[in-house]
Short mmCIF file of C-alpha atoms in Angstrom, two decimals:
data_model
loop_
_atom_site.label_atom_id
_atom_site.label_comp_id
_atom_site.label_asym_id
_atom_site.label_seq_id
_atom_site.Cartn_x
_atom_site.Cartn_y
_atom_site.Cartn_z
CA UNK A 78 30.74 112.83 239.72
CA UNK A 79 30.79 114.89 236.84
CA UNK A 80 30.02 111.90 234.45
CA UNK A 81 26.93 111.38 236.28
CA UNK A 82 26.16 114.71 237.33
CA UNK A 83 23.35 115.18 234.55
CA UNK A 84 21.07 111.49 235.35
CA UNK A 85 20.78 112.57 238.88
CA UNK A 86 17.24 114.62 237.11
CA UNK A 87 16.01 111.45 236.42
CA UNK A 88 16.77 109.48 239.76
CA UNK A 89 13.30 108.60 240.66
CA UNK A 90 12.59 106.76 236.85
CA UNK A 91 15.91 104.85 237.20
CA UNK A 92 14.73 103.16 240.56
CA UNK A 93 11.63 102.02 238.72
CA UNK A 94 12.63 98.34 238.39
CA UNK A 95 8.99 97.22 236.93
CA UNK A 96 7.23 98.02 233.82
CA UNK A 97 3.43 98.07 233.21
CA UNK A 98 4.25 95.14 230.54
CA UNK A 99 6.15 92.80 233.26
CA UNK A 100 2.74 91.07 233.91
CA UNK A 101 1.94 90.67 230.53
CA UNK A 102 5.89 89.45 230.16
CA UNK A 103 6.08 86.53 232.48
CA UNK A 104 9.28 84.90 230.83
CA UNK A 105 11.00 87.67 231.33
CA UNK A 106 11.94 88.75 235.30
CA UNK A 107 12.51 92.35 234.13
CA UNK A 108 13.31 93.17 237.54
CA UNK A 109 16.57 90.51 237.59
CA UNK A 110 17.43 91.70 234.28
CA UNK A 111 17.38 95.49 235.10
CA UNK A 112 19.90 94.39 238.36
CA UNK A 113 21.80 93.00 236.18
CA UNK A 114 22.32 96.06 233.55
CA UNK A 115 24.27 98.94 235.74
CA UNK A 116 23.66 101.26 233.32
CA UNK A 117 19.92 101.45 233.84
CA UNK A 118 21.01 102.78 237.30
CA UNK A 119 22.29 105.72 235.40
CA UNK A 120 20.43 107.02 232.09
CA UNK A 121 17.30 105.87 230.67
CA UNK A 122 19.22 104.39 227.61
CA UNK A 123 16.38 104.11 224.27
CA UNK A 124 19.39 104.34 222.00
CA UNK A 125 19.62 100.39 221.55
CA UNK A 126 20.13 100.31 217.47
CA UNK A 127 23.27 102.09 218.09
CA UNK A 128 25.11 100.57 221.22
CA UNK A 129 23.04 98.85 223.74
CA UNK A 130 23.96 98.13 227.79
CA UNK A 131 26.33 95.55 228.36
CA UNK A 132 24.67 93.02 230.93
CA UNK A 133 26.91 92.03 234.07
CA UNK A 134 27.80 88.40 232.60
CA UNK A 135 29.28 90.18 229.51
CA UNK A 136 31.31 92.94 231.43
CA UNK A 137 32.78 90.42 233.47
CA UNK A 138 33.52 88.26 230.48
CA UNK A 139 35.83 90.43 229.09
CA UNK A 140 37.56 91.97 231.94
CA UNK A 141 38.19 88.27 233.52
CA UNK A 142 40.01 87.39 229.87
CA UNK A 143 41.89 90.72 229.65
CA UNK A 144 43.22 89.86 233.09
CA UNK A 145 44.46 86.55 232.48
CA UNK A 146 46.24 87.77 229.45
CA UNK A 147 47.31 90.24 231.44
CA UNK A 148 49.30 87.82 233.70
CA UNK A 149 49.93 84.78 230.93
CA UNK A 150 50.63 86.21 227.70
CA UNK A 151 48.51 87.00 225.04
CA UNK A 152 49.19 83.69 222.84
CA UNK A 153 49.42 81.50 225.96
CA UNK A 154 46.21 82.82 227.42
CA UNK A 155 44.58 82.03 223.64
CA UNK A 156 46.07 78.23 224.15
CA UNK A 157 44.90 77.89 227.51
CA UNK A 158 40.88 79.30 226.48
CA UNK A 159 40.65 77.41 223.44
CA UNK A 160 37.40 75.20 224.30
CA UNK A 161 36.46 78.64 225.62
CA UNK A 162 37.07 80.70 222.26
CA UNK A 163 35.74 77.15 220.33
CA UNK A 164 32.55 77.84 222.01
CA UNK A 165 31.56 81.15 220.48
CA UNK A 166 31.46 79.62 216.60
CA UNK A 167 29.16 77.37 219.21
CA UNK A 168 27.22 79.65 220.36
CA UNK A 169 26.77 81.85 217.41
CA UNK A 170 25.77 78.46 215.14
CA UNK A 171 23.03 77.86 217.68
CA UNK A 172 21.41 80.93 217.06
CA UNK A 173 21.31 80.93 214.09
CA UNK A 174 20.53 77.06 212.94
CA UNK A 175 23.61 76.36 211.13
CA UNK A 176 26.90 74.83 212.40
CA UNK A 177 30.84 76.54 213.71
CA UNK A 178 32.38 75.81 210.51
CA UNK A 179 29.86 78.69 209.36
CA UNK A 180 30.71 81.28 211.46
CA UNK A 181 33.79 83.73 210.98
CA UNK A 182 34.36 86.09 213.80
CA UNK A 183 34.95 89.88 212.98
CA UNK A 184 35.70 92.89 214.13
CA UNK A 185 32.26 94.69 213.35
CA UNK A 186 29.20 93.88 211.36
CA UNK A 187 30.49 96.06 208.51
CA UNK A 188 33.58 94.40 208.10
CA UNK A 189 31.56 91.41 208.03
CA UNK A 190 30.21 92.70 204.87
CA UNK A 191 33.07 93.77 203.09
CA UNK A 192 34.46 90.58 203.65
CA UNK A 193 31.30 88.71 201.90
CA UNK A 194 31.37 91.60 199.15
CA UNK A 195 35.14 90.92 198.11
CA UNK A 196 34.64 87.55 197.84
CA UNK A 197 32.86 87.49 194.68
CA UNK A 198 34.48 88.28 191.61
CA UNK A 199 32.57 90.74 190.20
CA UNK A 200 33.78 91.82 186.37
CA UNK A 201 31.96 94.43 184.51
CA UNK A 202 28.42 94.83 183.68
CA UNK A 203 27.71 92.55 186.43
CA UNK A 204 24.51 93.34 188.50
CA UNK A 205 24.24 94.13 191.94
CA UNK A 206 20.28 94.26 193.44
CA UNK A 207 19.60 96.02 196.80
CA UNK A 208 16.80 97.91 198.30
CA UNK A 209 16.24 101.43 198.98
CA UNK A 210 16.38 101.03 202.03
CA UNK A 211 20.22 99.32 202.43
CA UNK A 212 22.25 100.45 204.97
CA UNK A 213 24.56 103.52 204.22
CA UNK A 214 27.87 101.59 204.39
CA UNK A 215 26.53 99.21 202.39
CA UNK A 216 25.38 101.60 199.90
CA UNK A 217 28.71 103.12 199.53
CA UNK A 218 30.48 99.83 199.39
CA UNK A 219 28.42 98.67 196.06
CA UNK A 220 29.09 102.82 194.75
CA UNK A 221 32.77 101.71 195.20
CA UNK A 222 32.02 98.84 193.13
CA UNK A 223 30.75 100.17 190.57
CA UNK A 224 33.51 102.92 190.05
CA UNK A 225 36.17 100.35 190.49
CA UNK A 226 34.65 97.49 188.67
CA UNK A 227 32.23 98.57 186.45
CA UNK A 228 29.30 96.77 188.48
CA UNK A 229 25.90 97.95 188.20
CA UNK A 230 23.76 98.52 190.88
CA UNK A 231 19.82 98.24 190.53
CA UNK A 232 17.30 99.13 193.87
CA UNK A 233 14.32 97.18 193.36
CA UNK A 234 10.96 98.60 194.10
CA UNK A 235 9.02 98.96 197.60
CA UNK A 236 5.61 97.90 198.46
CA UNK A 237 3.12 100.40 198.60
CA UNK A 238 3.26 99.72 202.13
CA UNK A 239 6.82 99.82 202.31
CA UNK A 240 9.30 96.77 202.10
CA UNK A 241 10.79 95.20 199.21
CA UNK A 242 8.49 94.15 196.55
CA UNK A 243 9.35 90.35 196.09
CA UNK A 244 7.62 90.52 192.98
CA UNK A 245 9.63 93.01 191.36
CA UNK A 246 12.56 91.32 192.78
CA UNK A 247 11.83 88.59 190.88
CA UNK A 248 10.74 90.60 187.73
CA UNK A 249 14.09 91.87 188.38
CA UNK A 250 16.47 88.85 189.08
CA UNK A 251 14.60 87.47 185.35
CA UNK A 252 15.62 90.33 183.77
CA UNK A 253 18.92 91.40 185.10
CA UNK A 254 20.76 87.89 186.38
CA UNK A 255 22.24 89.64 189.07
CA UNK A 256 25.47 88.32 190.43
CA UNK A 257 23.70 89.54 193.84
CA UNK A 258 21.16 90.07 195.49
CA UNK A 259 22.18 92.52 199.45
CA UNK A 260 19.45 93.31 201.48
CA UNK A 261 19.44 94.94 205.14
CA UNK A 262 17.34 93.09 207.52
CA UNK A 263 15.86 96.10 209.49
CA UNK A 264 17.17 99.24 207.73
CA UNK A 265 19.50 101.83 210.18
CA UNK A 266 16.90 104.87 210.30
CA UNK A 267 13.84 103.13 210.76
CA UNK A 268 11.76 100.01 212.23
CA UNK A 269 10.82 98.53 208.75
CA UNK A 270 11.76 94.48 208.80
CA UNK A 271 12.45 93.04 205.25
CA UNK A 272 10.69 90.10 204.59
CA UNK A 273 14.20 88.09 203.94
CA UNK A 274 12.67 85.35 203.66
CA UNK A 275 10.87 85.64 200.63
CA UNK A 276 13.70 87.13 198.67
CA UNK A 277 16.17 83.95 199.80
CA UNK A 278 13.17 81.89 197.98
CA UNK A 279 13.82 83.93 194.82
CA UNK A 280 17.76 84.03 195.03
CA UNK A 281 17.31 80.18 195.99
CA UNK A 282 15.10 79.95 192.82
CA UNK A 283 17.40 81.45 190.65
CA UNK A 284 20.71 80.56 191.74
CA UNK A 285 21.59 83.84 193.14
CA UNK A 286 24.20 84.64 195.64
CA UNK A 287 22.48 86.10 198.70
CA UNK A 288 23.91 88.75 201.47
CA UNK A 289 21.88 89.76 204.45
CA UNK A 290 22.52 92.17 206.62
CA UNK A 291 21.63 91.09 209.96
CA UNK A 292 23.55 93.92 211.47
CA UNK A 293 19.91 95.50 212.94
CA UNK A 294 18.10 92.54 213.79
CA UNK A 295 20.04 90.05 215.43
CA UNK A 296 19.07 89.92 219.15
CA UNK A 297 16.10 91.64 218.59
CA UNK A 298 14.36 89.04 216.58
CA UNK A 299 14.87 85.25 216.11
CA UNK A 300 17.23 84.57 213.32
CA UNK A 301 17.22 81.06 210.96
CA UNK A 302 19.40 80.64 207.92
CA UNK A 303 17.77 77.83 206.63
CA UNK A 304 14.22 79.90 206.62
CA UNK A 305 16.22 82.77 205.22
CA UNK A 306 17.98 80.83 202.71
CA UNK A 307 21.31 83.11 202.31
CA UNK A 308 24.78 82.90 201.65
CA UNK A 309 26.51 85.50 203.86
CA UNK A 310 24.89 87.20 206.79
CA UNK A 311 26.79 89.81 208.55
CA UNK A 312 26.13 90.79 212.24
CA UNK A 313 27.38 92.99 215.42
CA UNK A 314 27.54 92.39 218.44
CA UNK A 315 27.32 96.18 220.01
CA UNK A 316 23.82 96.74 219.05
CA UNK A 317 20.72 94.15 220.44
CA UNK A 318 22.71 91.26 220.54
CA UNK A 319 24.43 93.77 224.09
CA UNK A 320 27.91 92.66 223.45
CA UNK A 321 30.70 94.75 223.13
CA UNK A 322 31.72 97.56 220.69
CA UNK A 323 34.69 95.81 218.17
CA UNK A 324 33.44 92.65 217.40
CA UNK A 325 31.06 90.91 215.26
CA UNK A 326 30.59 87.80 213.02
CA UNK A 327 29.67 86.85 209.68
CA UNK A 328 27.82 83.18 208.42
CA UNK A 329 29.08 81.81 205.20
CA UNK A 330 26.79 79.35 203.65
CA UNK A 331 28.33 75.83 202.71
CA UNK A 332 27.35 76.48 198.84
CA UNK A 333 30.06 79.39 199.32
CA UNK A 334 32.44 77.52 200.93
CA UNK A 335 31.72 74.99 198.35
CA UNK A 336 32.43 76.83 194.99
CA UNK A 337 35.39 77.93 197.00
CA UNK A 338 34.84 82.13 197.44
CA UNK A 339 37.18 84.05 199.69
CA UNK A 340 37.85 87.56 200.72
CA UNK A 341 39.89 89.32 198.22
CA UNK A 342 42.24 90.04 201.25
CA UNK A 343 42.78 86.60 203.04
CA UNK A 344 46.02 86.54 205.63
CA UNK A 345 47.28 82.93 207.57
CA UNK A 346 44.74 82.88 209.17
CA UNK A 347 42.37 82.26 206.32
CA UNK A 348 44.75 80.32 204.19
CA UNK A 349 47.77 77.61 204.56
CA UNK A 350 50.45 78.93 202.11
CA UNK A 351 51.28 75.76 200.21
CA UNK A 352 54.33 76.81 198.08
CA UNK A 353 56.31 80.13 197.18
CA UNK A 354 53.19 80.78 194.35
CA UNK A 355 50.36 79.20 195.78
CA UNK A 356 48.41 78.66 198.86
CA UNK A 357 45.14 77.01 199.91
CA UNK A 358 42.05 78.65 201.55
CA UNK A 359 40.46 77.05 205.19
CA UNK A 360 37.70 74.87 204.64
CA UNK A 361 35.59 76.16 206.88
CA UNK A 362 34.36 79.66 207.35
CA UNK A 363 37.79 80.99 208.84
CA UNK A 364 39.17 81.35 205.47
CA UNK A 365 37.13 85.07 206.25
CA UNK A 366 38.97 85.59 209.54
CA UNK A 367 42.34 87.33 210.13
CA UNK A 368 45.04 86.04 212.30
CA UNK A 369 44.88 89.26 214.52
CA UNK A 370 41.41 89.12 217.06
CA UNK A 371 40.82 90.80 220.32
CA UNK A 372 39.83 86.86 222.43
CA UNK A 373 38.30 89.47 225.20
CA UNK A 374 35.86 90.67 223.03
CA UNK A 375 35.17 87.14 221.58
CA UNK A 376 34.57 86.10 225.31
CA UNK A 377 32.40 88.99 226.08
CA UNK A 378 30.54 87.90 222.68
CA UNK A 379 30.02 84.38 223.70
CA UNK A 380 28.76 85.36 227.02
CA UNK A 381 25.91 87.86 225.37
CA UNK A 382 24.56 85.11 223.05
CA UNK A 383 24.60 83.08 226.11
CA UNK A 384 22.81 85.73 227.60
CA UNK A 385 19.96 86.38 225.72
CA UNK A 386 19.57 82.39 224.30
CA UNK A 387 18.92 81.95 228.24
CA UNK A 388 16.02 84.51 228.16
CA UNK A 389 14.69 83.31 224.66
CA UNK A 390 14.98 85.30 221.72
CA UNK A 391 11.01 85.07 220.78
CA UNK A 392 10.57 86.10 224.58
CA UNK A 393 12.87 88.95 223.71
CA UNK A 394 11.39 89.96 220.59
CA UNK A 395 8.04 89.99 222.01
CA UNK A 396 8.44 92.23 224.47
CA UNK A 397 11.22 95.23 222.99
CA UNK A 398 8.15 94.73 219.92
CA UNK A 399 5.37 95.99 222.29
CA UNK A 400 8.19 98.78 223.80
CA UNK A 401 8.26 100.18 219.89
CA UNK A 402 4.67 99.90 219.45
CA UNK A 403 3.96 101.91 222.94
CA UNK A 404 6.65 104.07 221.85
CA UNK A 405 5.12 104.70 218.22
CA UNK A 406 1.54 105.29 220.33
CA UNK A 407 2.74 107.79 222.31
CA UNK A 408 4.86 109.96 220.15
CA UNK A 409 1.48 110.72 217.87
CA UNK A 410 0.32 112.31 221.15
CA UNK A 411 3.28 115.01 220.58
CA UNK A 412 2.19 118.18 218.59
CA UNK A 413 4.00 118.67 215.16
CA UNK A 414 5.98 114.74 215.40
CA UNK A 415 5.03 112.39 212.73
CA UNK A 416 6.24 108.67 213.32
CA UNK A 417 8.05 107.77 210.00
CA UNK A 418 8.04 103.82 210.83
CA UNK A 419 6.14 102.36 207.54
CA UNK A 420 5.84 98.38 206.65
CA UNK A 421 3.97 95.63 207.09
CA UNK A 422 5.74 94.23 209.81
CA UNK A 423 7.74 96.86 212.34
CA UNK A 424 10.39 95.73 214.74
CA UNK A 425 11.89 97.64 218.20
CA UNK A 426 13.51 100.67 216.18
CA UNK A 427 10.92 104.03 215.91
CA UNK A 428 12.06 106.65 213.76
CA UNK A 429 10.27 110.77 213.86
CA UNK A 430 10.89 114.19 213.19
CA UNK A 431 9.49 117.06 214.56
CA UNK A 432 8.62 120.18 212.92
CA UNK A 433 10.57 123.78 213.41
CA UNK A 434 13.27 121.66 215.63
CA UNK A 435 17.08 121.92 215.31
CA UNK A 436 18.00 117.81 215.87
CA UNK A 437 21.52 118.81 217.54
CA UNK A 438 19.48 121.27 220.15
CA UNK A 439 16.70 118.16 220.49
CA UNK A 440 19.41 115.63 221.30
CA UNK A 441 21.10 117.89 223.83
CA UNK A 442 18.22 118.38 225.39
CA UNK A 443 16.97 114.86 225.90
CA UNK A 444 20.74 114.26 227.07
CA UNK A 445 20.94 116.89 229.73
CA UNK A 446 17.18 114.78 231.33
CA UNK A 447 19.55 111.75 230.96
CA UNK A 448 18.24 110.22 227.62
CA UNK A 449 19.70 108.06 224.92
CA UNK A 450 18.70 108.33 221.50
CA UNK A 451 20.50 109.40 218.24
CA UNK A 452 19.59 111.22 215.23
CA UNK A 453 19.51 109.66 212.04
CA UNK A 454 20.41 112.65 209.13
CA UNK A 455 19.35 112.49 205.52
CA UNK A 456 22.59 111.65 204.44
CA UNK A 457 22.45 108.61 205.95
CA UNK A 458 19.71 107.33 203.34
CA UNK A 459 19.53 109.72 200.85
CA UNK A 460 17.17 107.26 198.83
CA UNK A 461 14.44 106.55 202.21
CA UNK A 462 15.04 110.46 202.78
CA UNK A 463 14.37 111.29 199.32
CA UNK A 464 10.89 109.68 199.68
CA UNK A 465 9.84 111.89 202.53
CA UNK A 466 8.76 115.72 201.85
CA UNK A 467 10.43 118.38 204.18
CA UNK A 468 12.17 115.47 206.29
CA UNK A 469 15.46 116.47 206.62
CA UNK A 470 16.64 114.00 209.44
CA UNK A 471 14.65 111.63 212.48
CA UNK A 472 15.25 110.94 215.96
CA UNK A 473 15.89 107.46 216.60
CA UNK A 474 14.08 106.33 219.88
CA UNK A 475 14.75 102.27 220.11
CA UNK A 476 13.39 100.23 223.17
CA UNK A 477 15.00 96.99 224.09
CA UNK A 478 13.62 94.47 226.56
CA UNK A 479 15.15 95.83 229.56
CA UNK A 480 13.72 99.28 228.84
CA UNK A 481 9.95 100.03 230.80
CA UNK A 482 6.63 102.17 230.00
CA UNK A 483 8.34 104.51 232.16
CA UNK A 484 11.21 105.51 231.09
CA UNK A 485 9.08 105.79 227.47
CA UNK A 486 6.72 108.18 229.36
CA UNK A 487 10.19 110.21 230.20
CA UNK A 488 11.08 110.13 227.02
CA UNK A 489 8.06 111.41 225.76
CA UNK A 490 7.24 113.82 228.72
CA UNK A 491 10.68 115.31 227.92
CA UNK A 492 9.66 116.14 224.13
CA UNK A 493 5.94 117.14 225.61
CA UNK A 494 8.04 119.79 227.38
CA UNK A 495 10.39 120.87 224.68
CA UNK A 496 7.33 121.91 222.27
CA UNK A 497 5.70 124.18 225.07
#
């Protein structure tokens, strides 16, 4: 009771199970879909780029697998699920146009990364091109580089608009011959979507090794590795993909695989030791796996792919899209809030700040009325930050599909009331 104690404010938005978009929305029932997220019946949850609500089909997933491990034995129960566990490099290669042997299952989308990063053998004076708008991990992952290595690390240009310039980047990749190119998909802080597709043309061009993260945009947004043309591409499964927190993937491109790049760090289950001084990396994209994996959350992964292939990711993208936009629409109705969102294209993340607020007392207050959202501080991107006079952090308000108008117009009522 005390859990819940605080959503009880909000009762009457939680019954809502409609949206003024379901008309609009035919391919999506959001009325099933709502049934079949309990936590709707408990917060009005906008904080979907950090961890979004597990559907039913996922929860059950993962507490069916723990329980027959439970009972049979943690390798057994592996033995007896194997078409079951085979199916998630299934599932996963489906998404995103490629096939299993592609797909490496992880414990997080920044693991994921790492993995990619270590596996090519950077020496000194090599050249590392990102944006500046790359995720924070990532950012401190190429910093690491560079005082370990020697690497140098380059952030290409934006558009006036915002976005990479794939001009410069290609002014750049001339000039430089990176040894990589890293871009982030949709950056943490904001709803800005990287046109990836036009830098895998360069890198593709130019022989460049490409790494994407996907970590943002995957299940908010149709995904295609043959449009985007990279070589890694690292993804979560916590965030709008609605799988569980721990587990994650990464693609690996058959050119890698190819020219033979592992993870500096590769265990049995990524190579067959071949004699006492040599051994001999998987052919497929396991070589970037460990032995050690938690199968439950690999079920409950499978099972949210399933989950939103069945509703259609354009279907999915279409809608938690027009959420954002509504979102964007109404916070410019607040006094003192400016919507920081800036690109050509914008996805379902919406990033503000408002003026003469303390962010900590802001996010206990939306809380306390029940409402998810998180707060995204300067020293998460120093360099986007940086950019932005007297911005010294955003609150992150990010719609998925199974979100409504309404419990926007809470959202927003709720900061309406706060500046009074």
């Amino acid at each position: 009771k005390t859990q819940y104690s605080r959503l009880n404010i909000q009762d009457s938005i939680f019954k809502t199970q409609y949206s003024r978009f379901n008309d609009e929305d035919s391919m999506i029932d959001i009325n099933a879909i709502r049934l079949d997220t309990p936590g709707c019946n408990h917060c009005i949850h906008l904080n979907n780029a950090g961890a979004a609500l597990m559907p039913t089909p996922v929860i059950e997933a993962i507490q069916e697998y723990i329980a027959f491990e439970a009972i049979t034995g943690g390798y057994e129960a592996e033995a007896a699920r194997l078409s079951d566990i085979k199916g998630f490099y299934v599932e996963c290669a489906k998404m995103l146009n490629c096939n299993p042997g592609n797909i490496a299952f992880t414990s997080n989308a920044t693991e994921s990364f790492a993995r990619a990063l270590t596996s090519i053998p950077f020496k000194r004076g090599d050249v590392i091109l990102t944006s500046t708008n790359d995720y924070i991990s990532n950012q401190i992952q190429f910093l690491s580089l560079r005082n370990r290595y020697g690497v140098q690390l380059i952030h290409v240009p934006d558009l006036p608009e915002g976005g990479i310039d794939p001009k410069a980047l290609e002014e750049y990749v001339i000039k430089f011959s990176p040894k990589l190119v890293s871009i982030s998909h949709v950056p943490t802080n904001s709803g800005l979507i990287q046109d990836v597709e036009s830098v895998g043309a360069i890198c593709e061009k130019h022989d460049v090794i490409y790494l994407v993260d996907a970590c943002q945009s995957a299940g908010q947004m149709p995904l295609d590795v043959a449009d985007i043309k990279c070589d890694f591409l690292s993804v979560t499964m916590r965030k709008f993909l609605r799988g569980p927190r721990g587990a994650g993937f990464l693609y690996v491109s058959d050119r890698v695989l190819e020219i033979g790049l592992e993870p500096l760090m590769i265990d049995m289950r990524g190579a067959q030791w071949t004699g006492a001084d040599s051994y001999l990396p998987r052919e497929s994209a396991k070589r970037f796996e460990d032995w050690e994996a938690s199968y439950a959350l690999m079920a409950g992964s499978k099972a949210a792919i399933e989950y939103a292939s069945r509703i259609g990711l354009e279907n999915i993208r279409n809608r938690s899209f027009k959420l954002a936009r509504y979102t964007r629409e109404r916070l410019m109705e607040v006094d003192g809030i400016r919507v920081l969102d800036d690109g050509a294209h914008l996805c379902a993340i919406t990033s503000s700040y408002m003026d003469h607020v303390d962010p900590d007392i802001l996010h206990a207050y939306l809380e306390r009325r029940g409402i998810n959202t998180s707060i995204s501080l300067r020293e998460y991107n120093i360099i986007d930050f940086g950019k932005r006079k007297n911005v010294p952090w955003s609150v992150r308000i990010a719609p998925h599909y199974y979100n409504t108008t309404e419990e926007i117009d809470a959202c927003i009522d709720a900061l309406l009331t706060m500046r009074q």
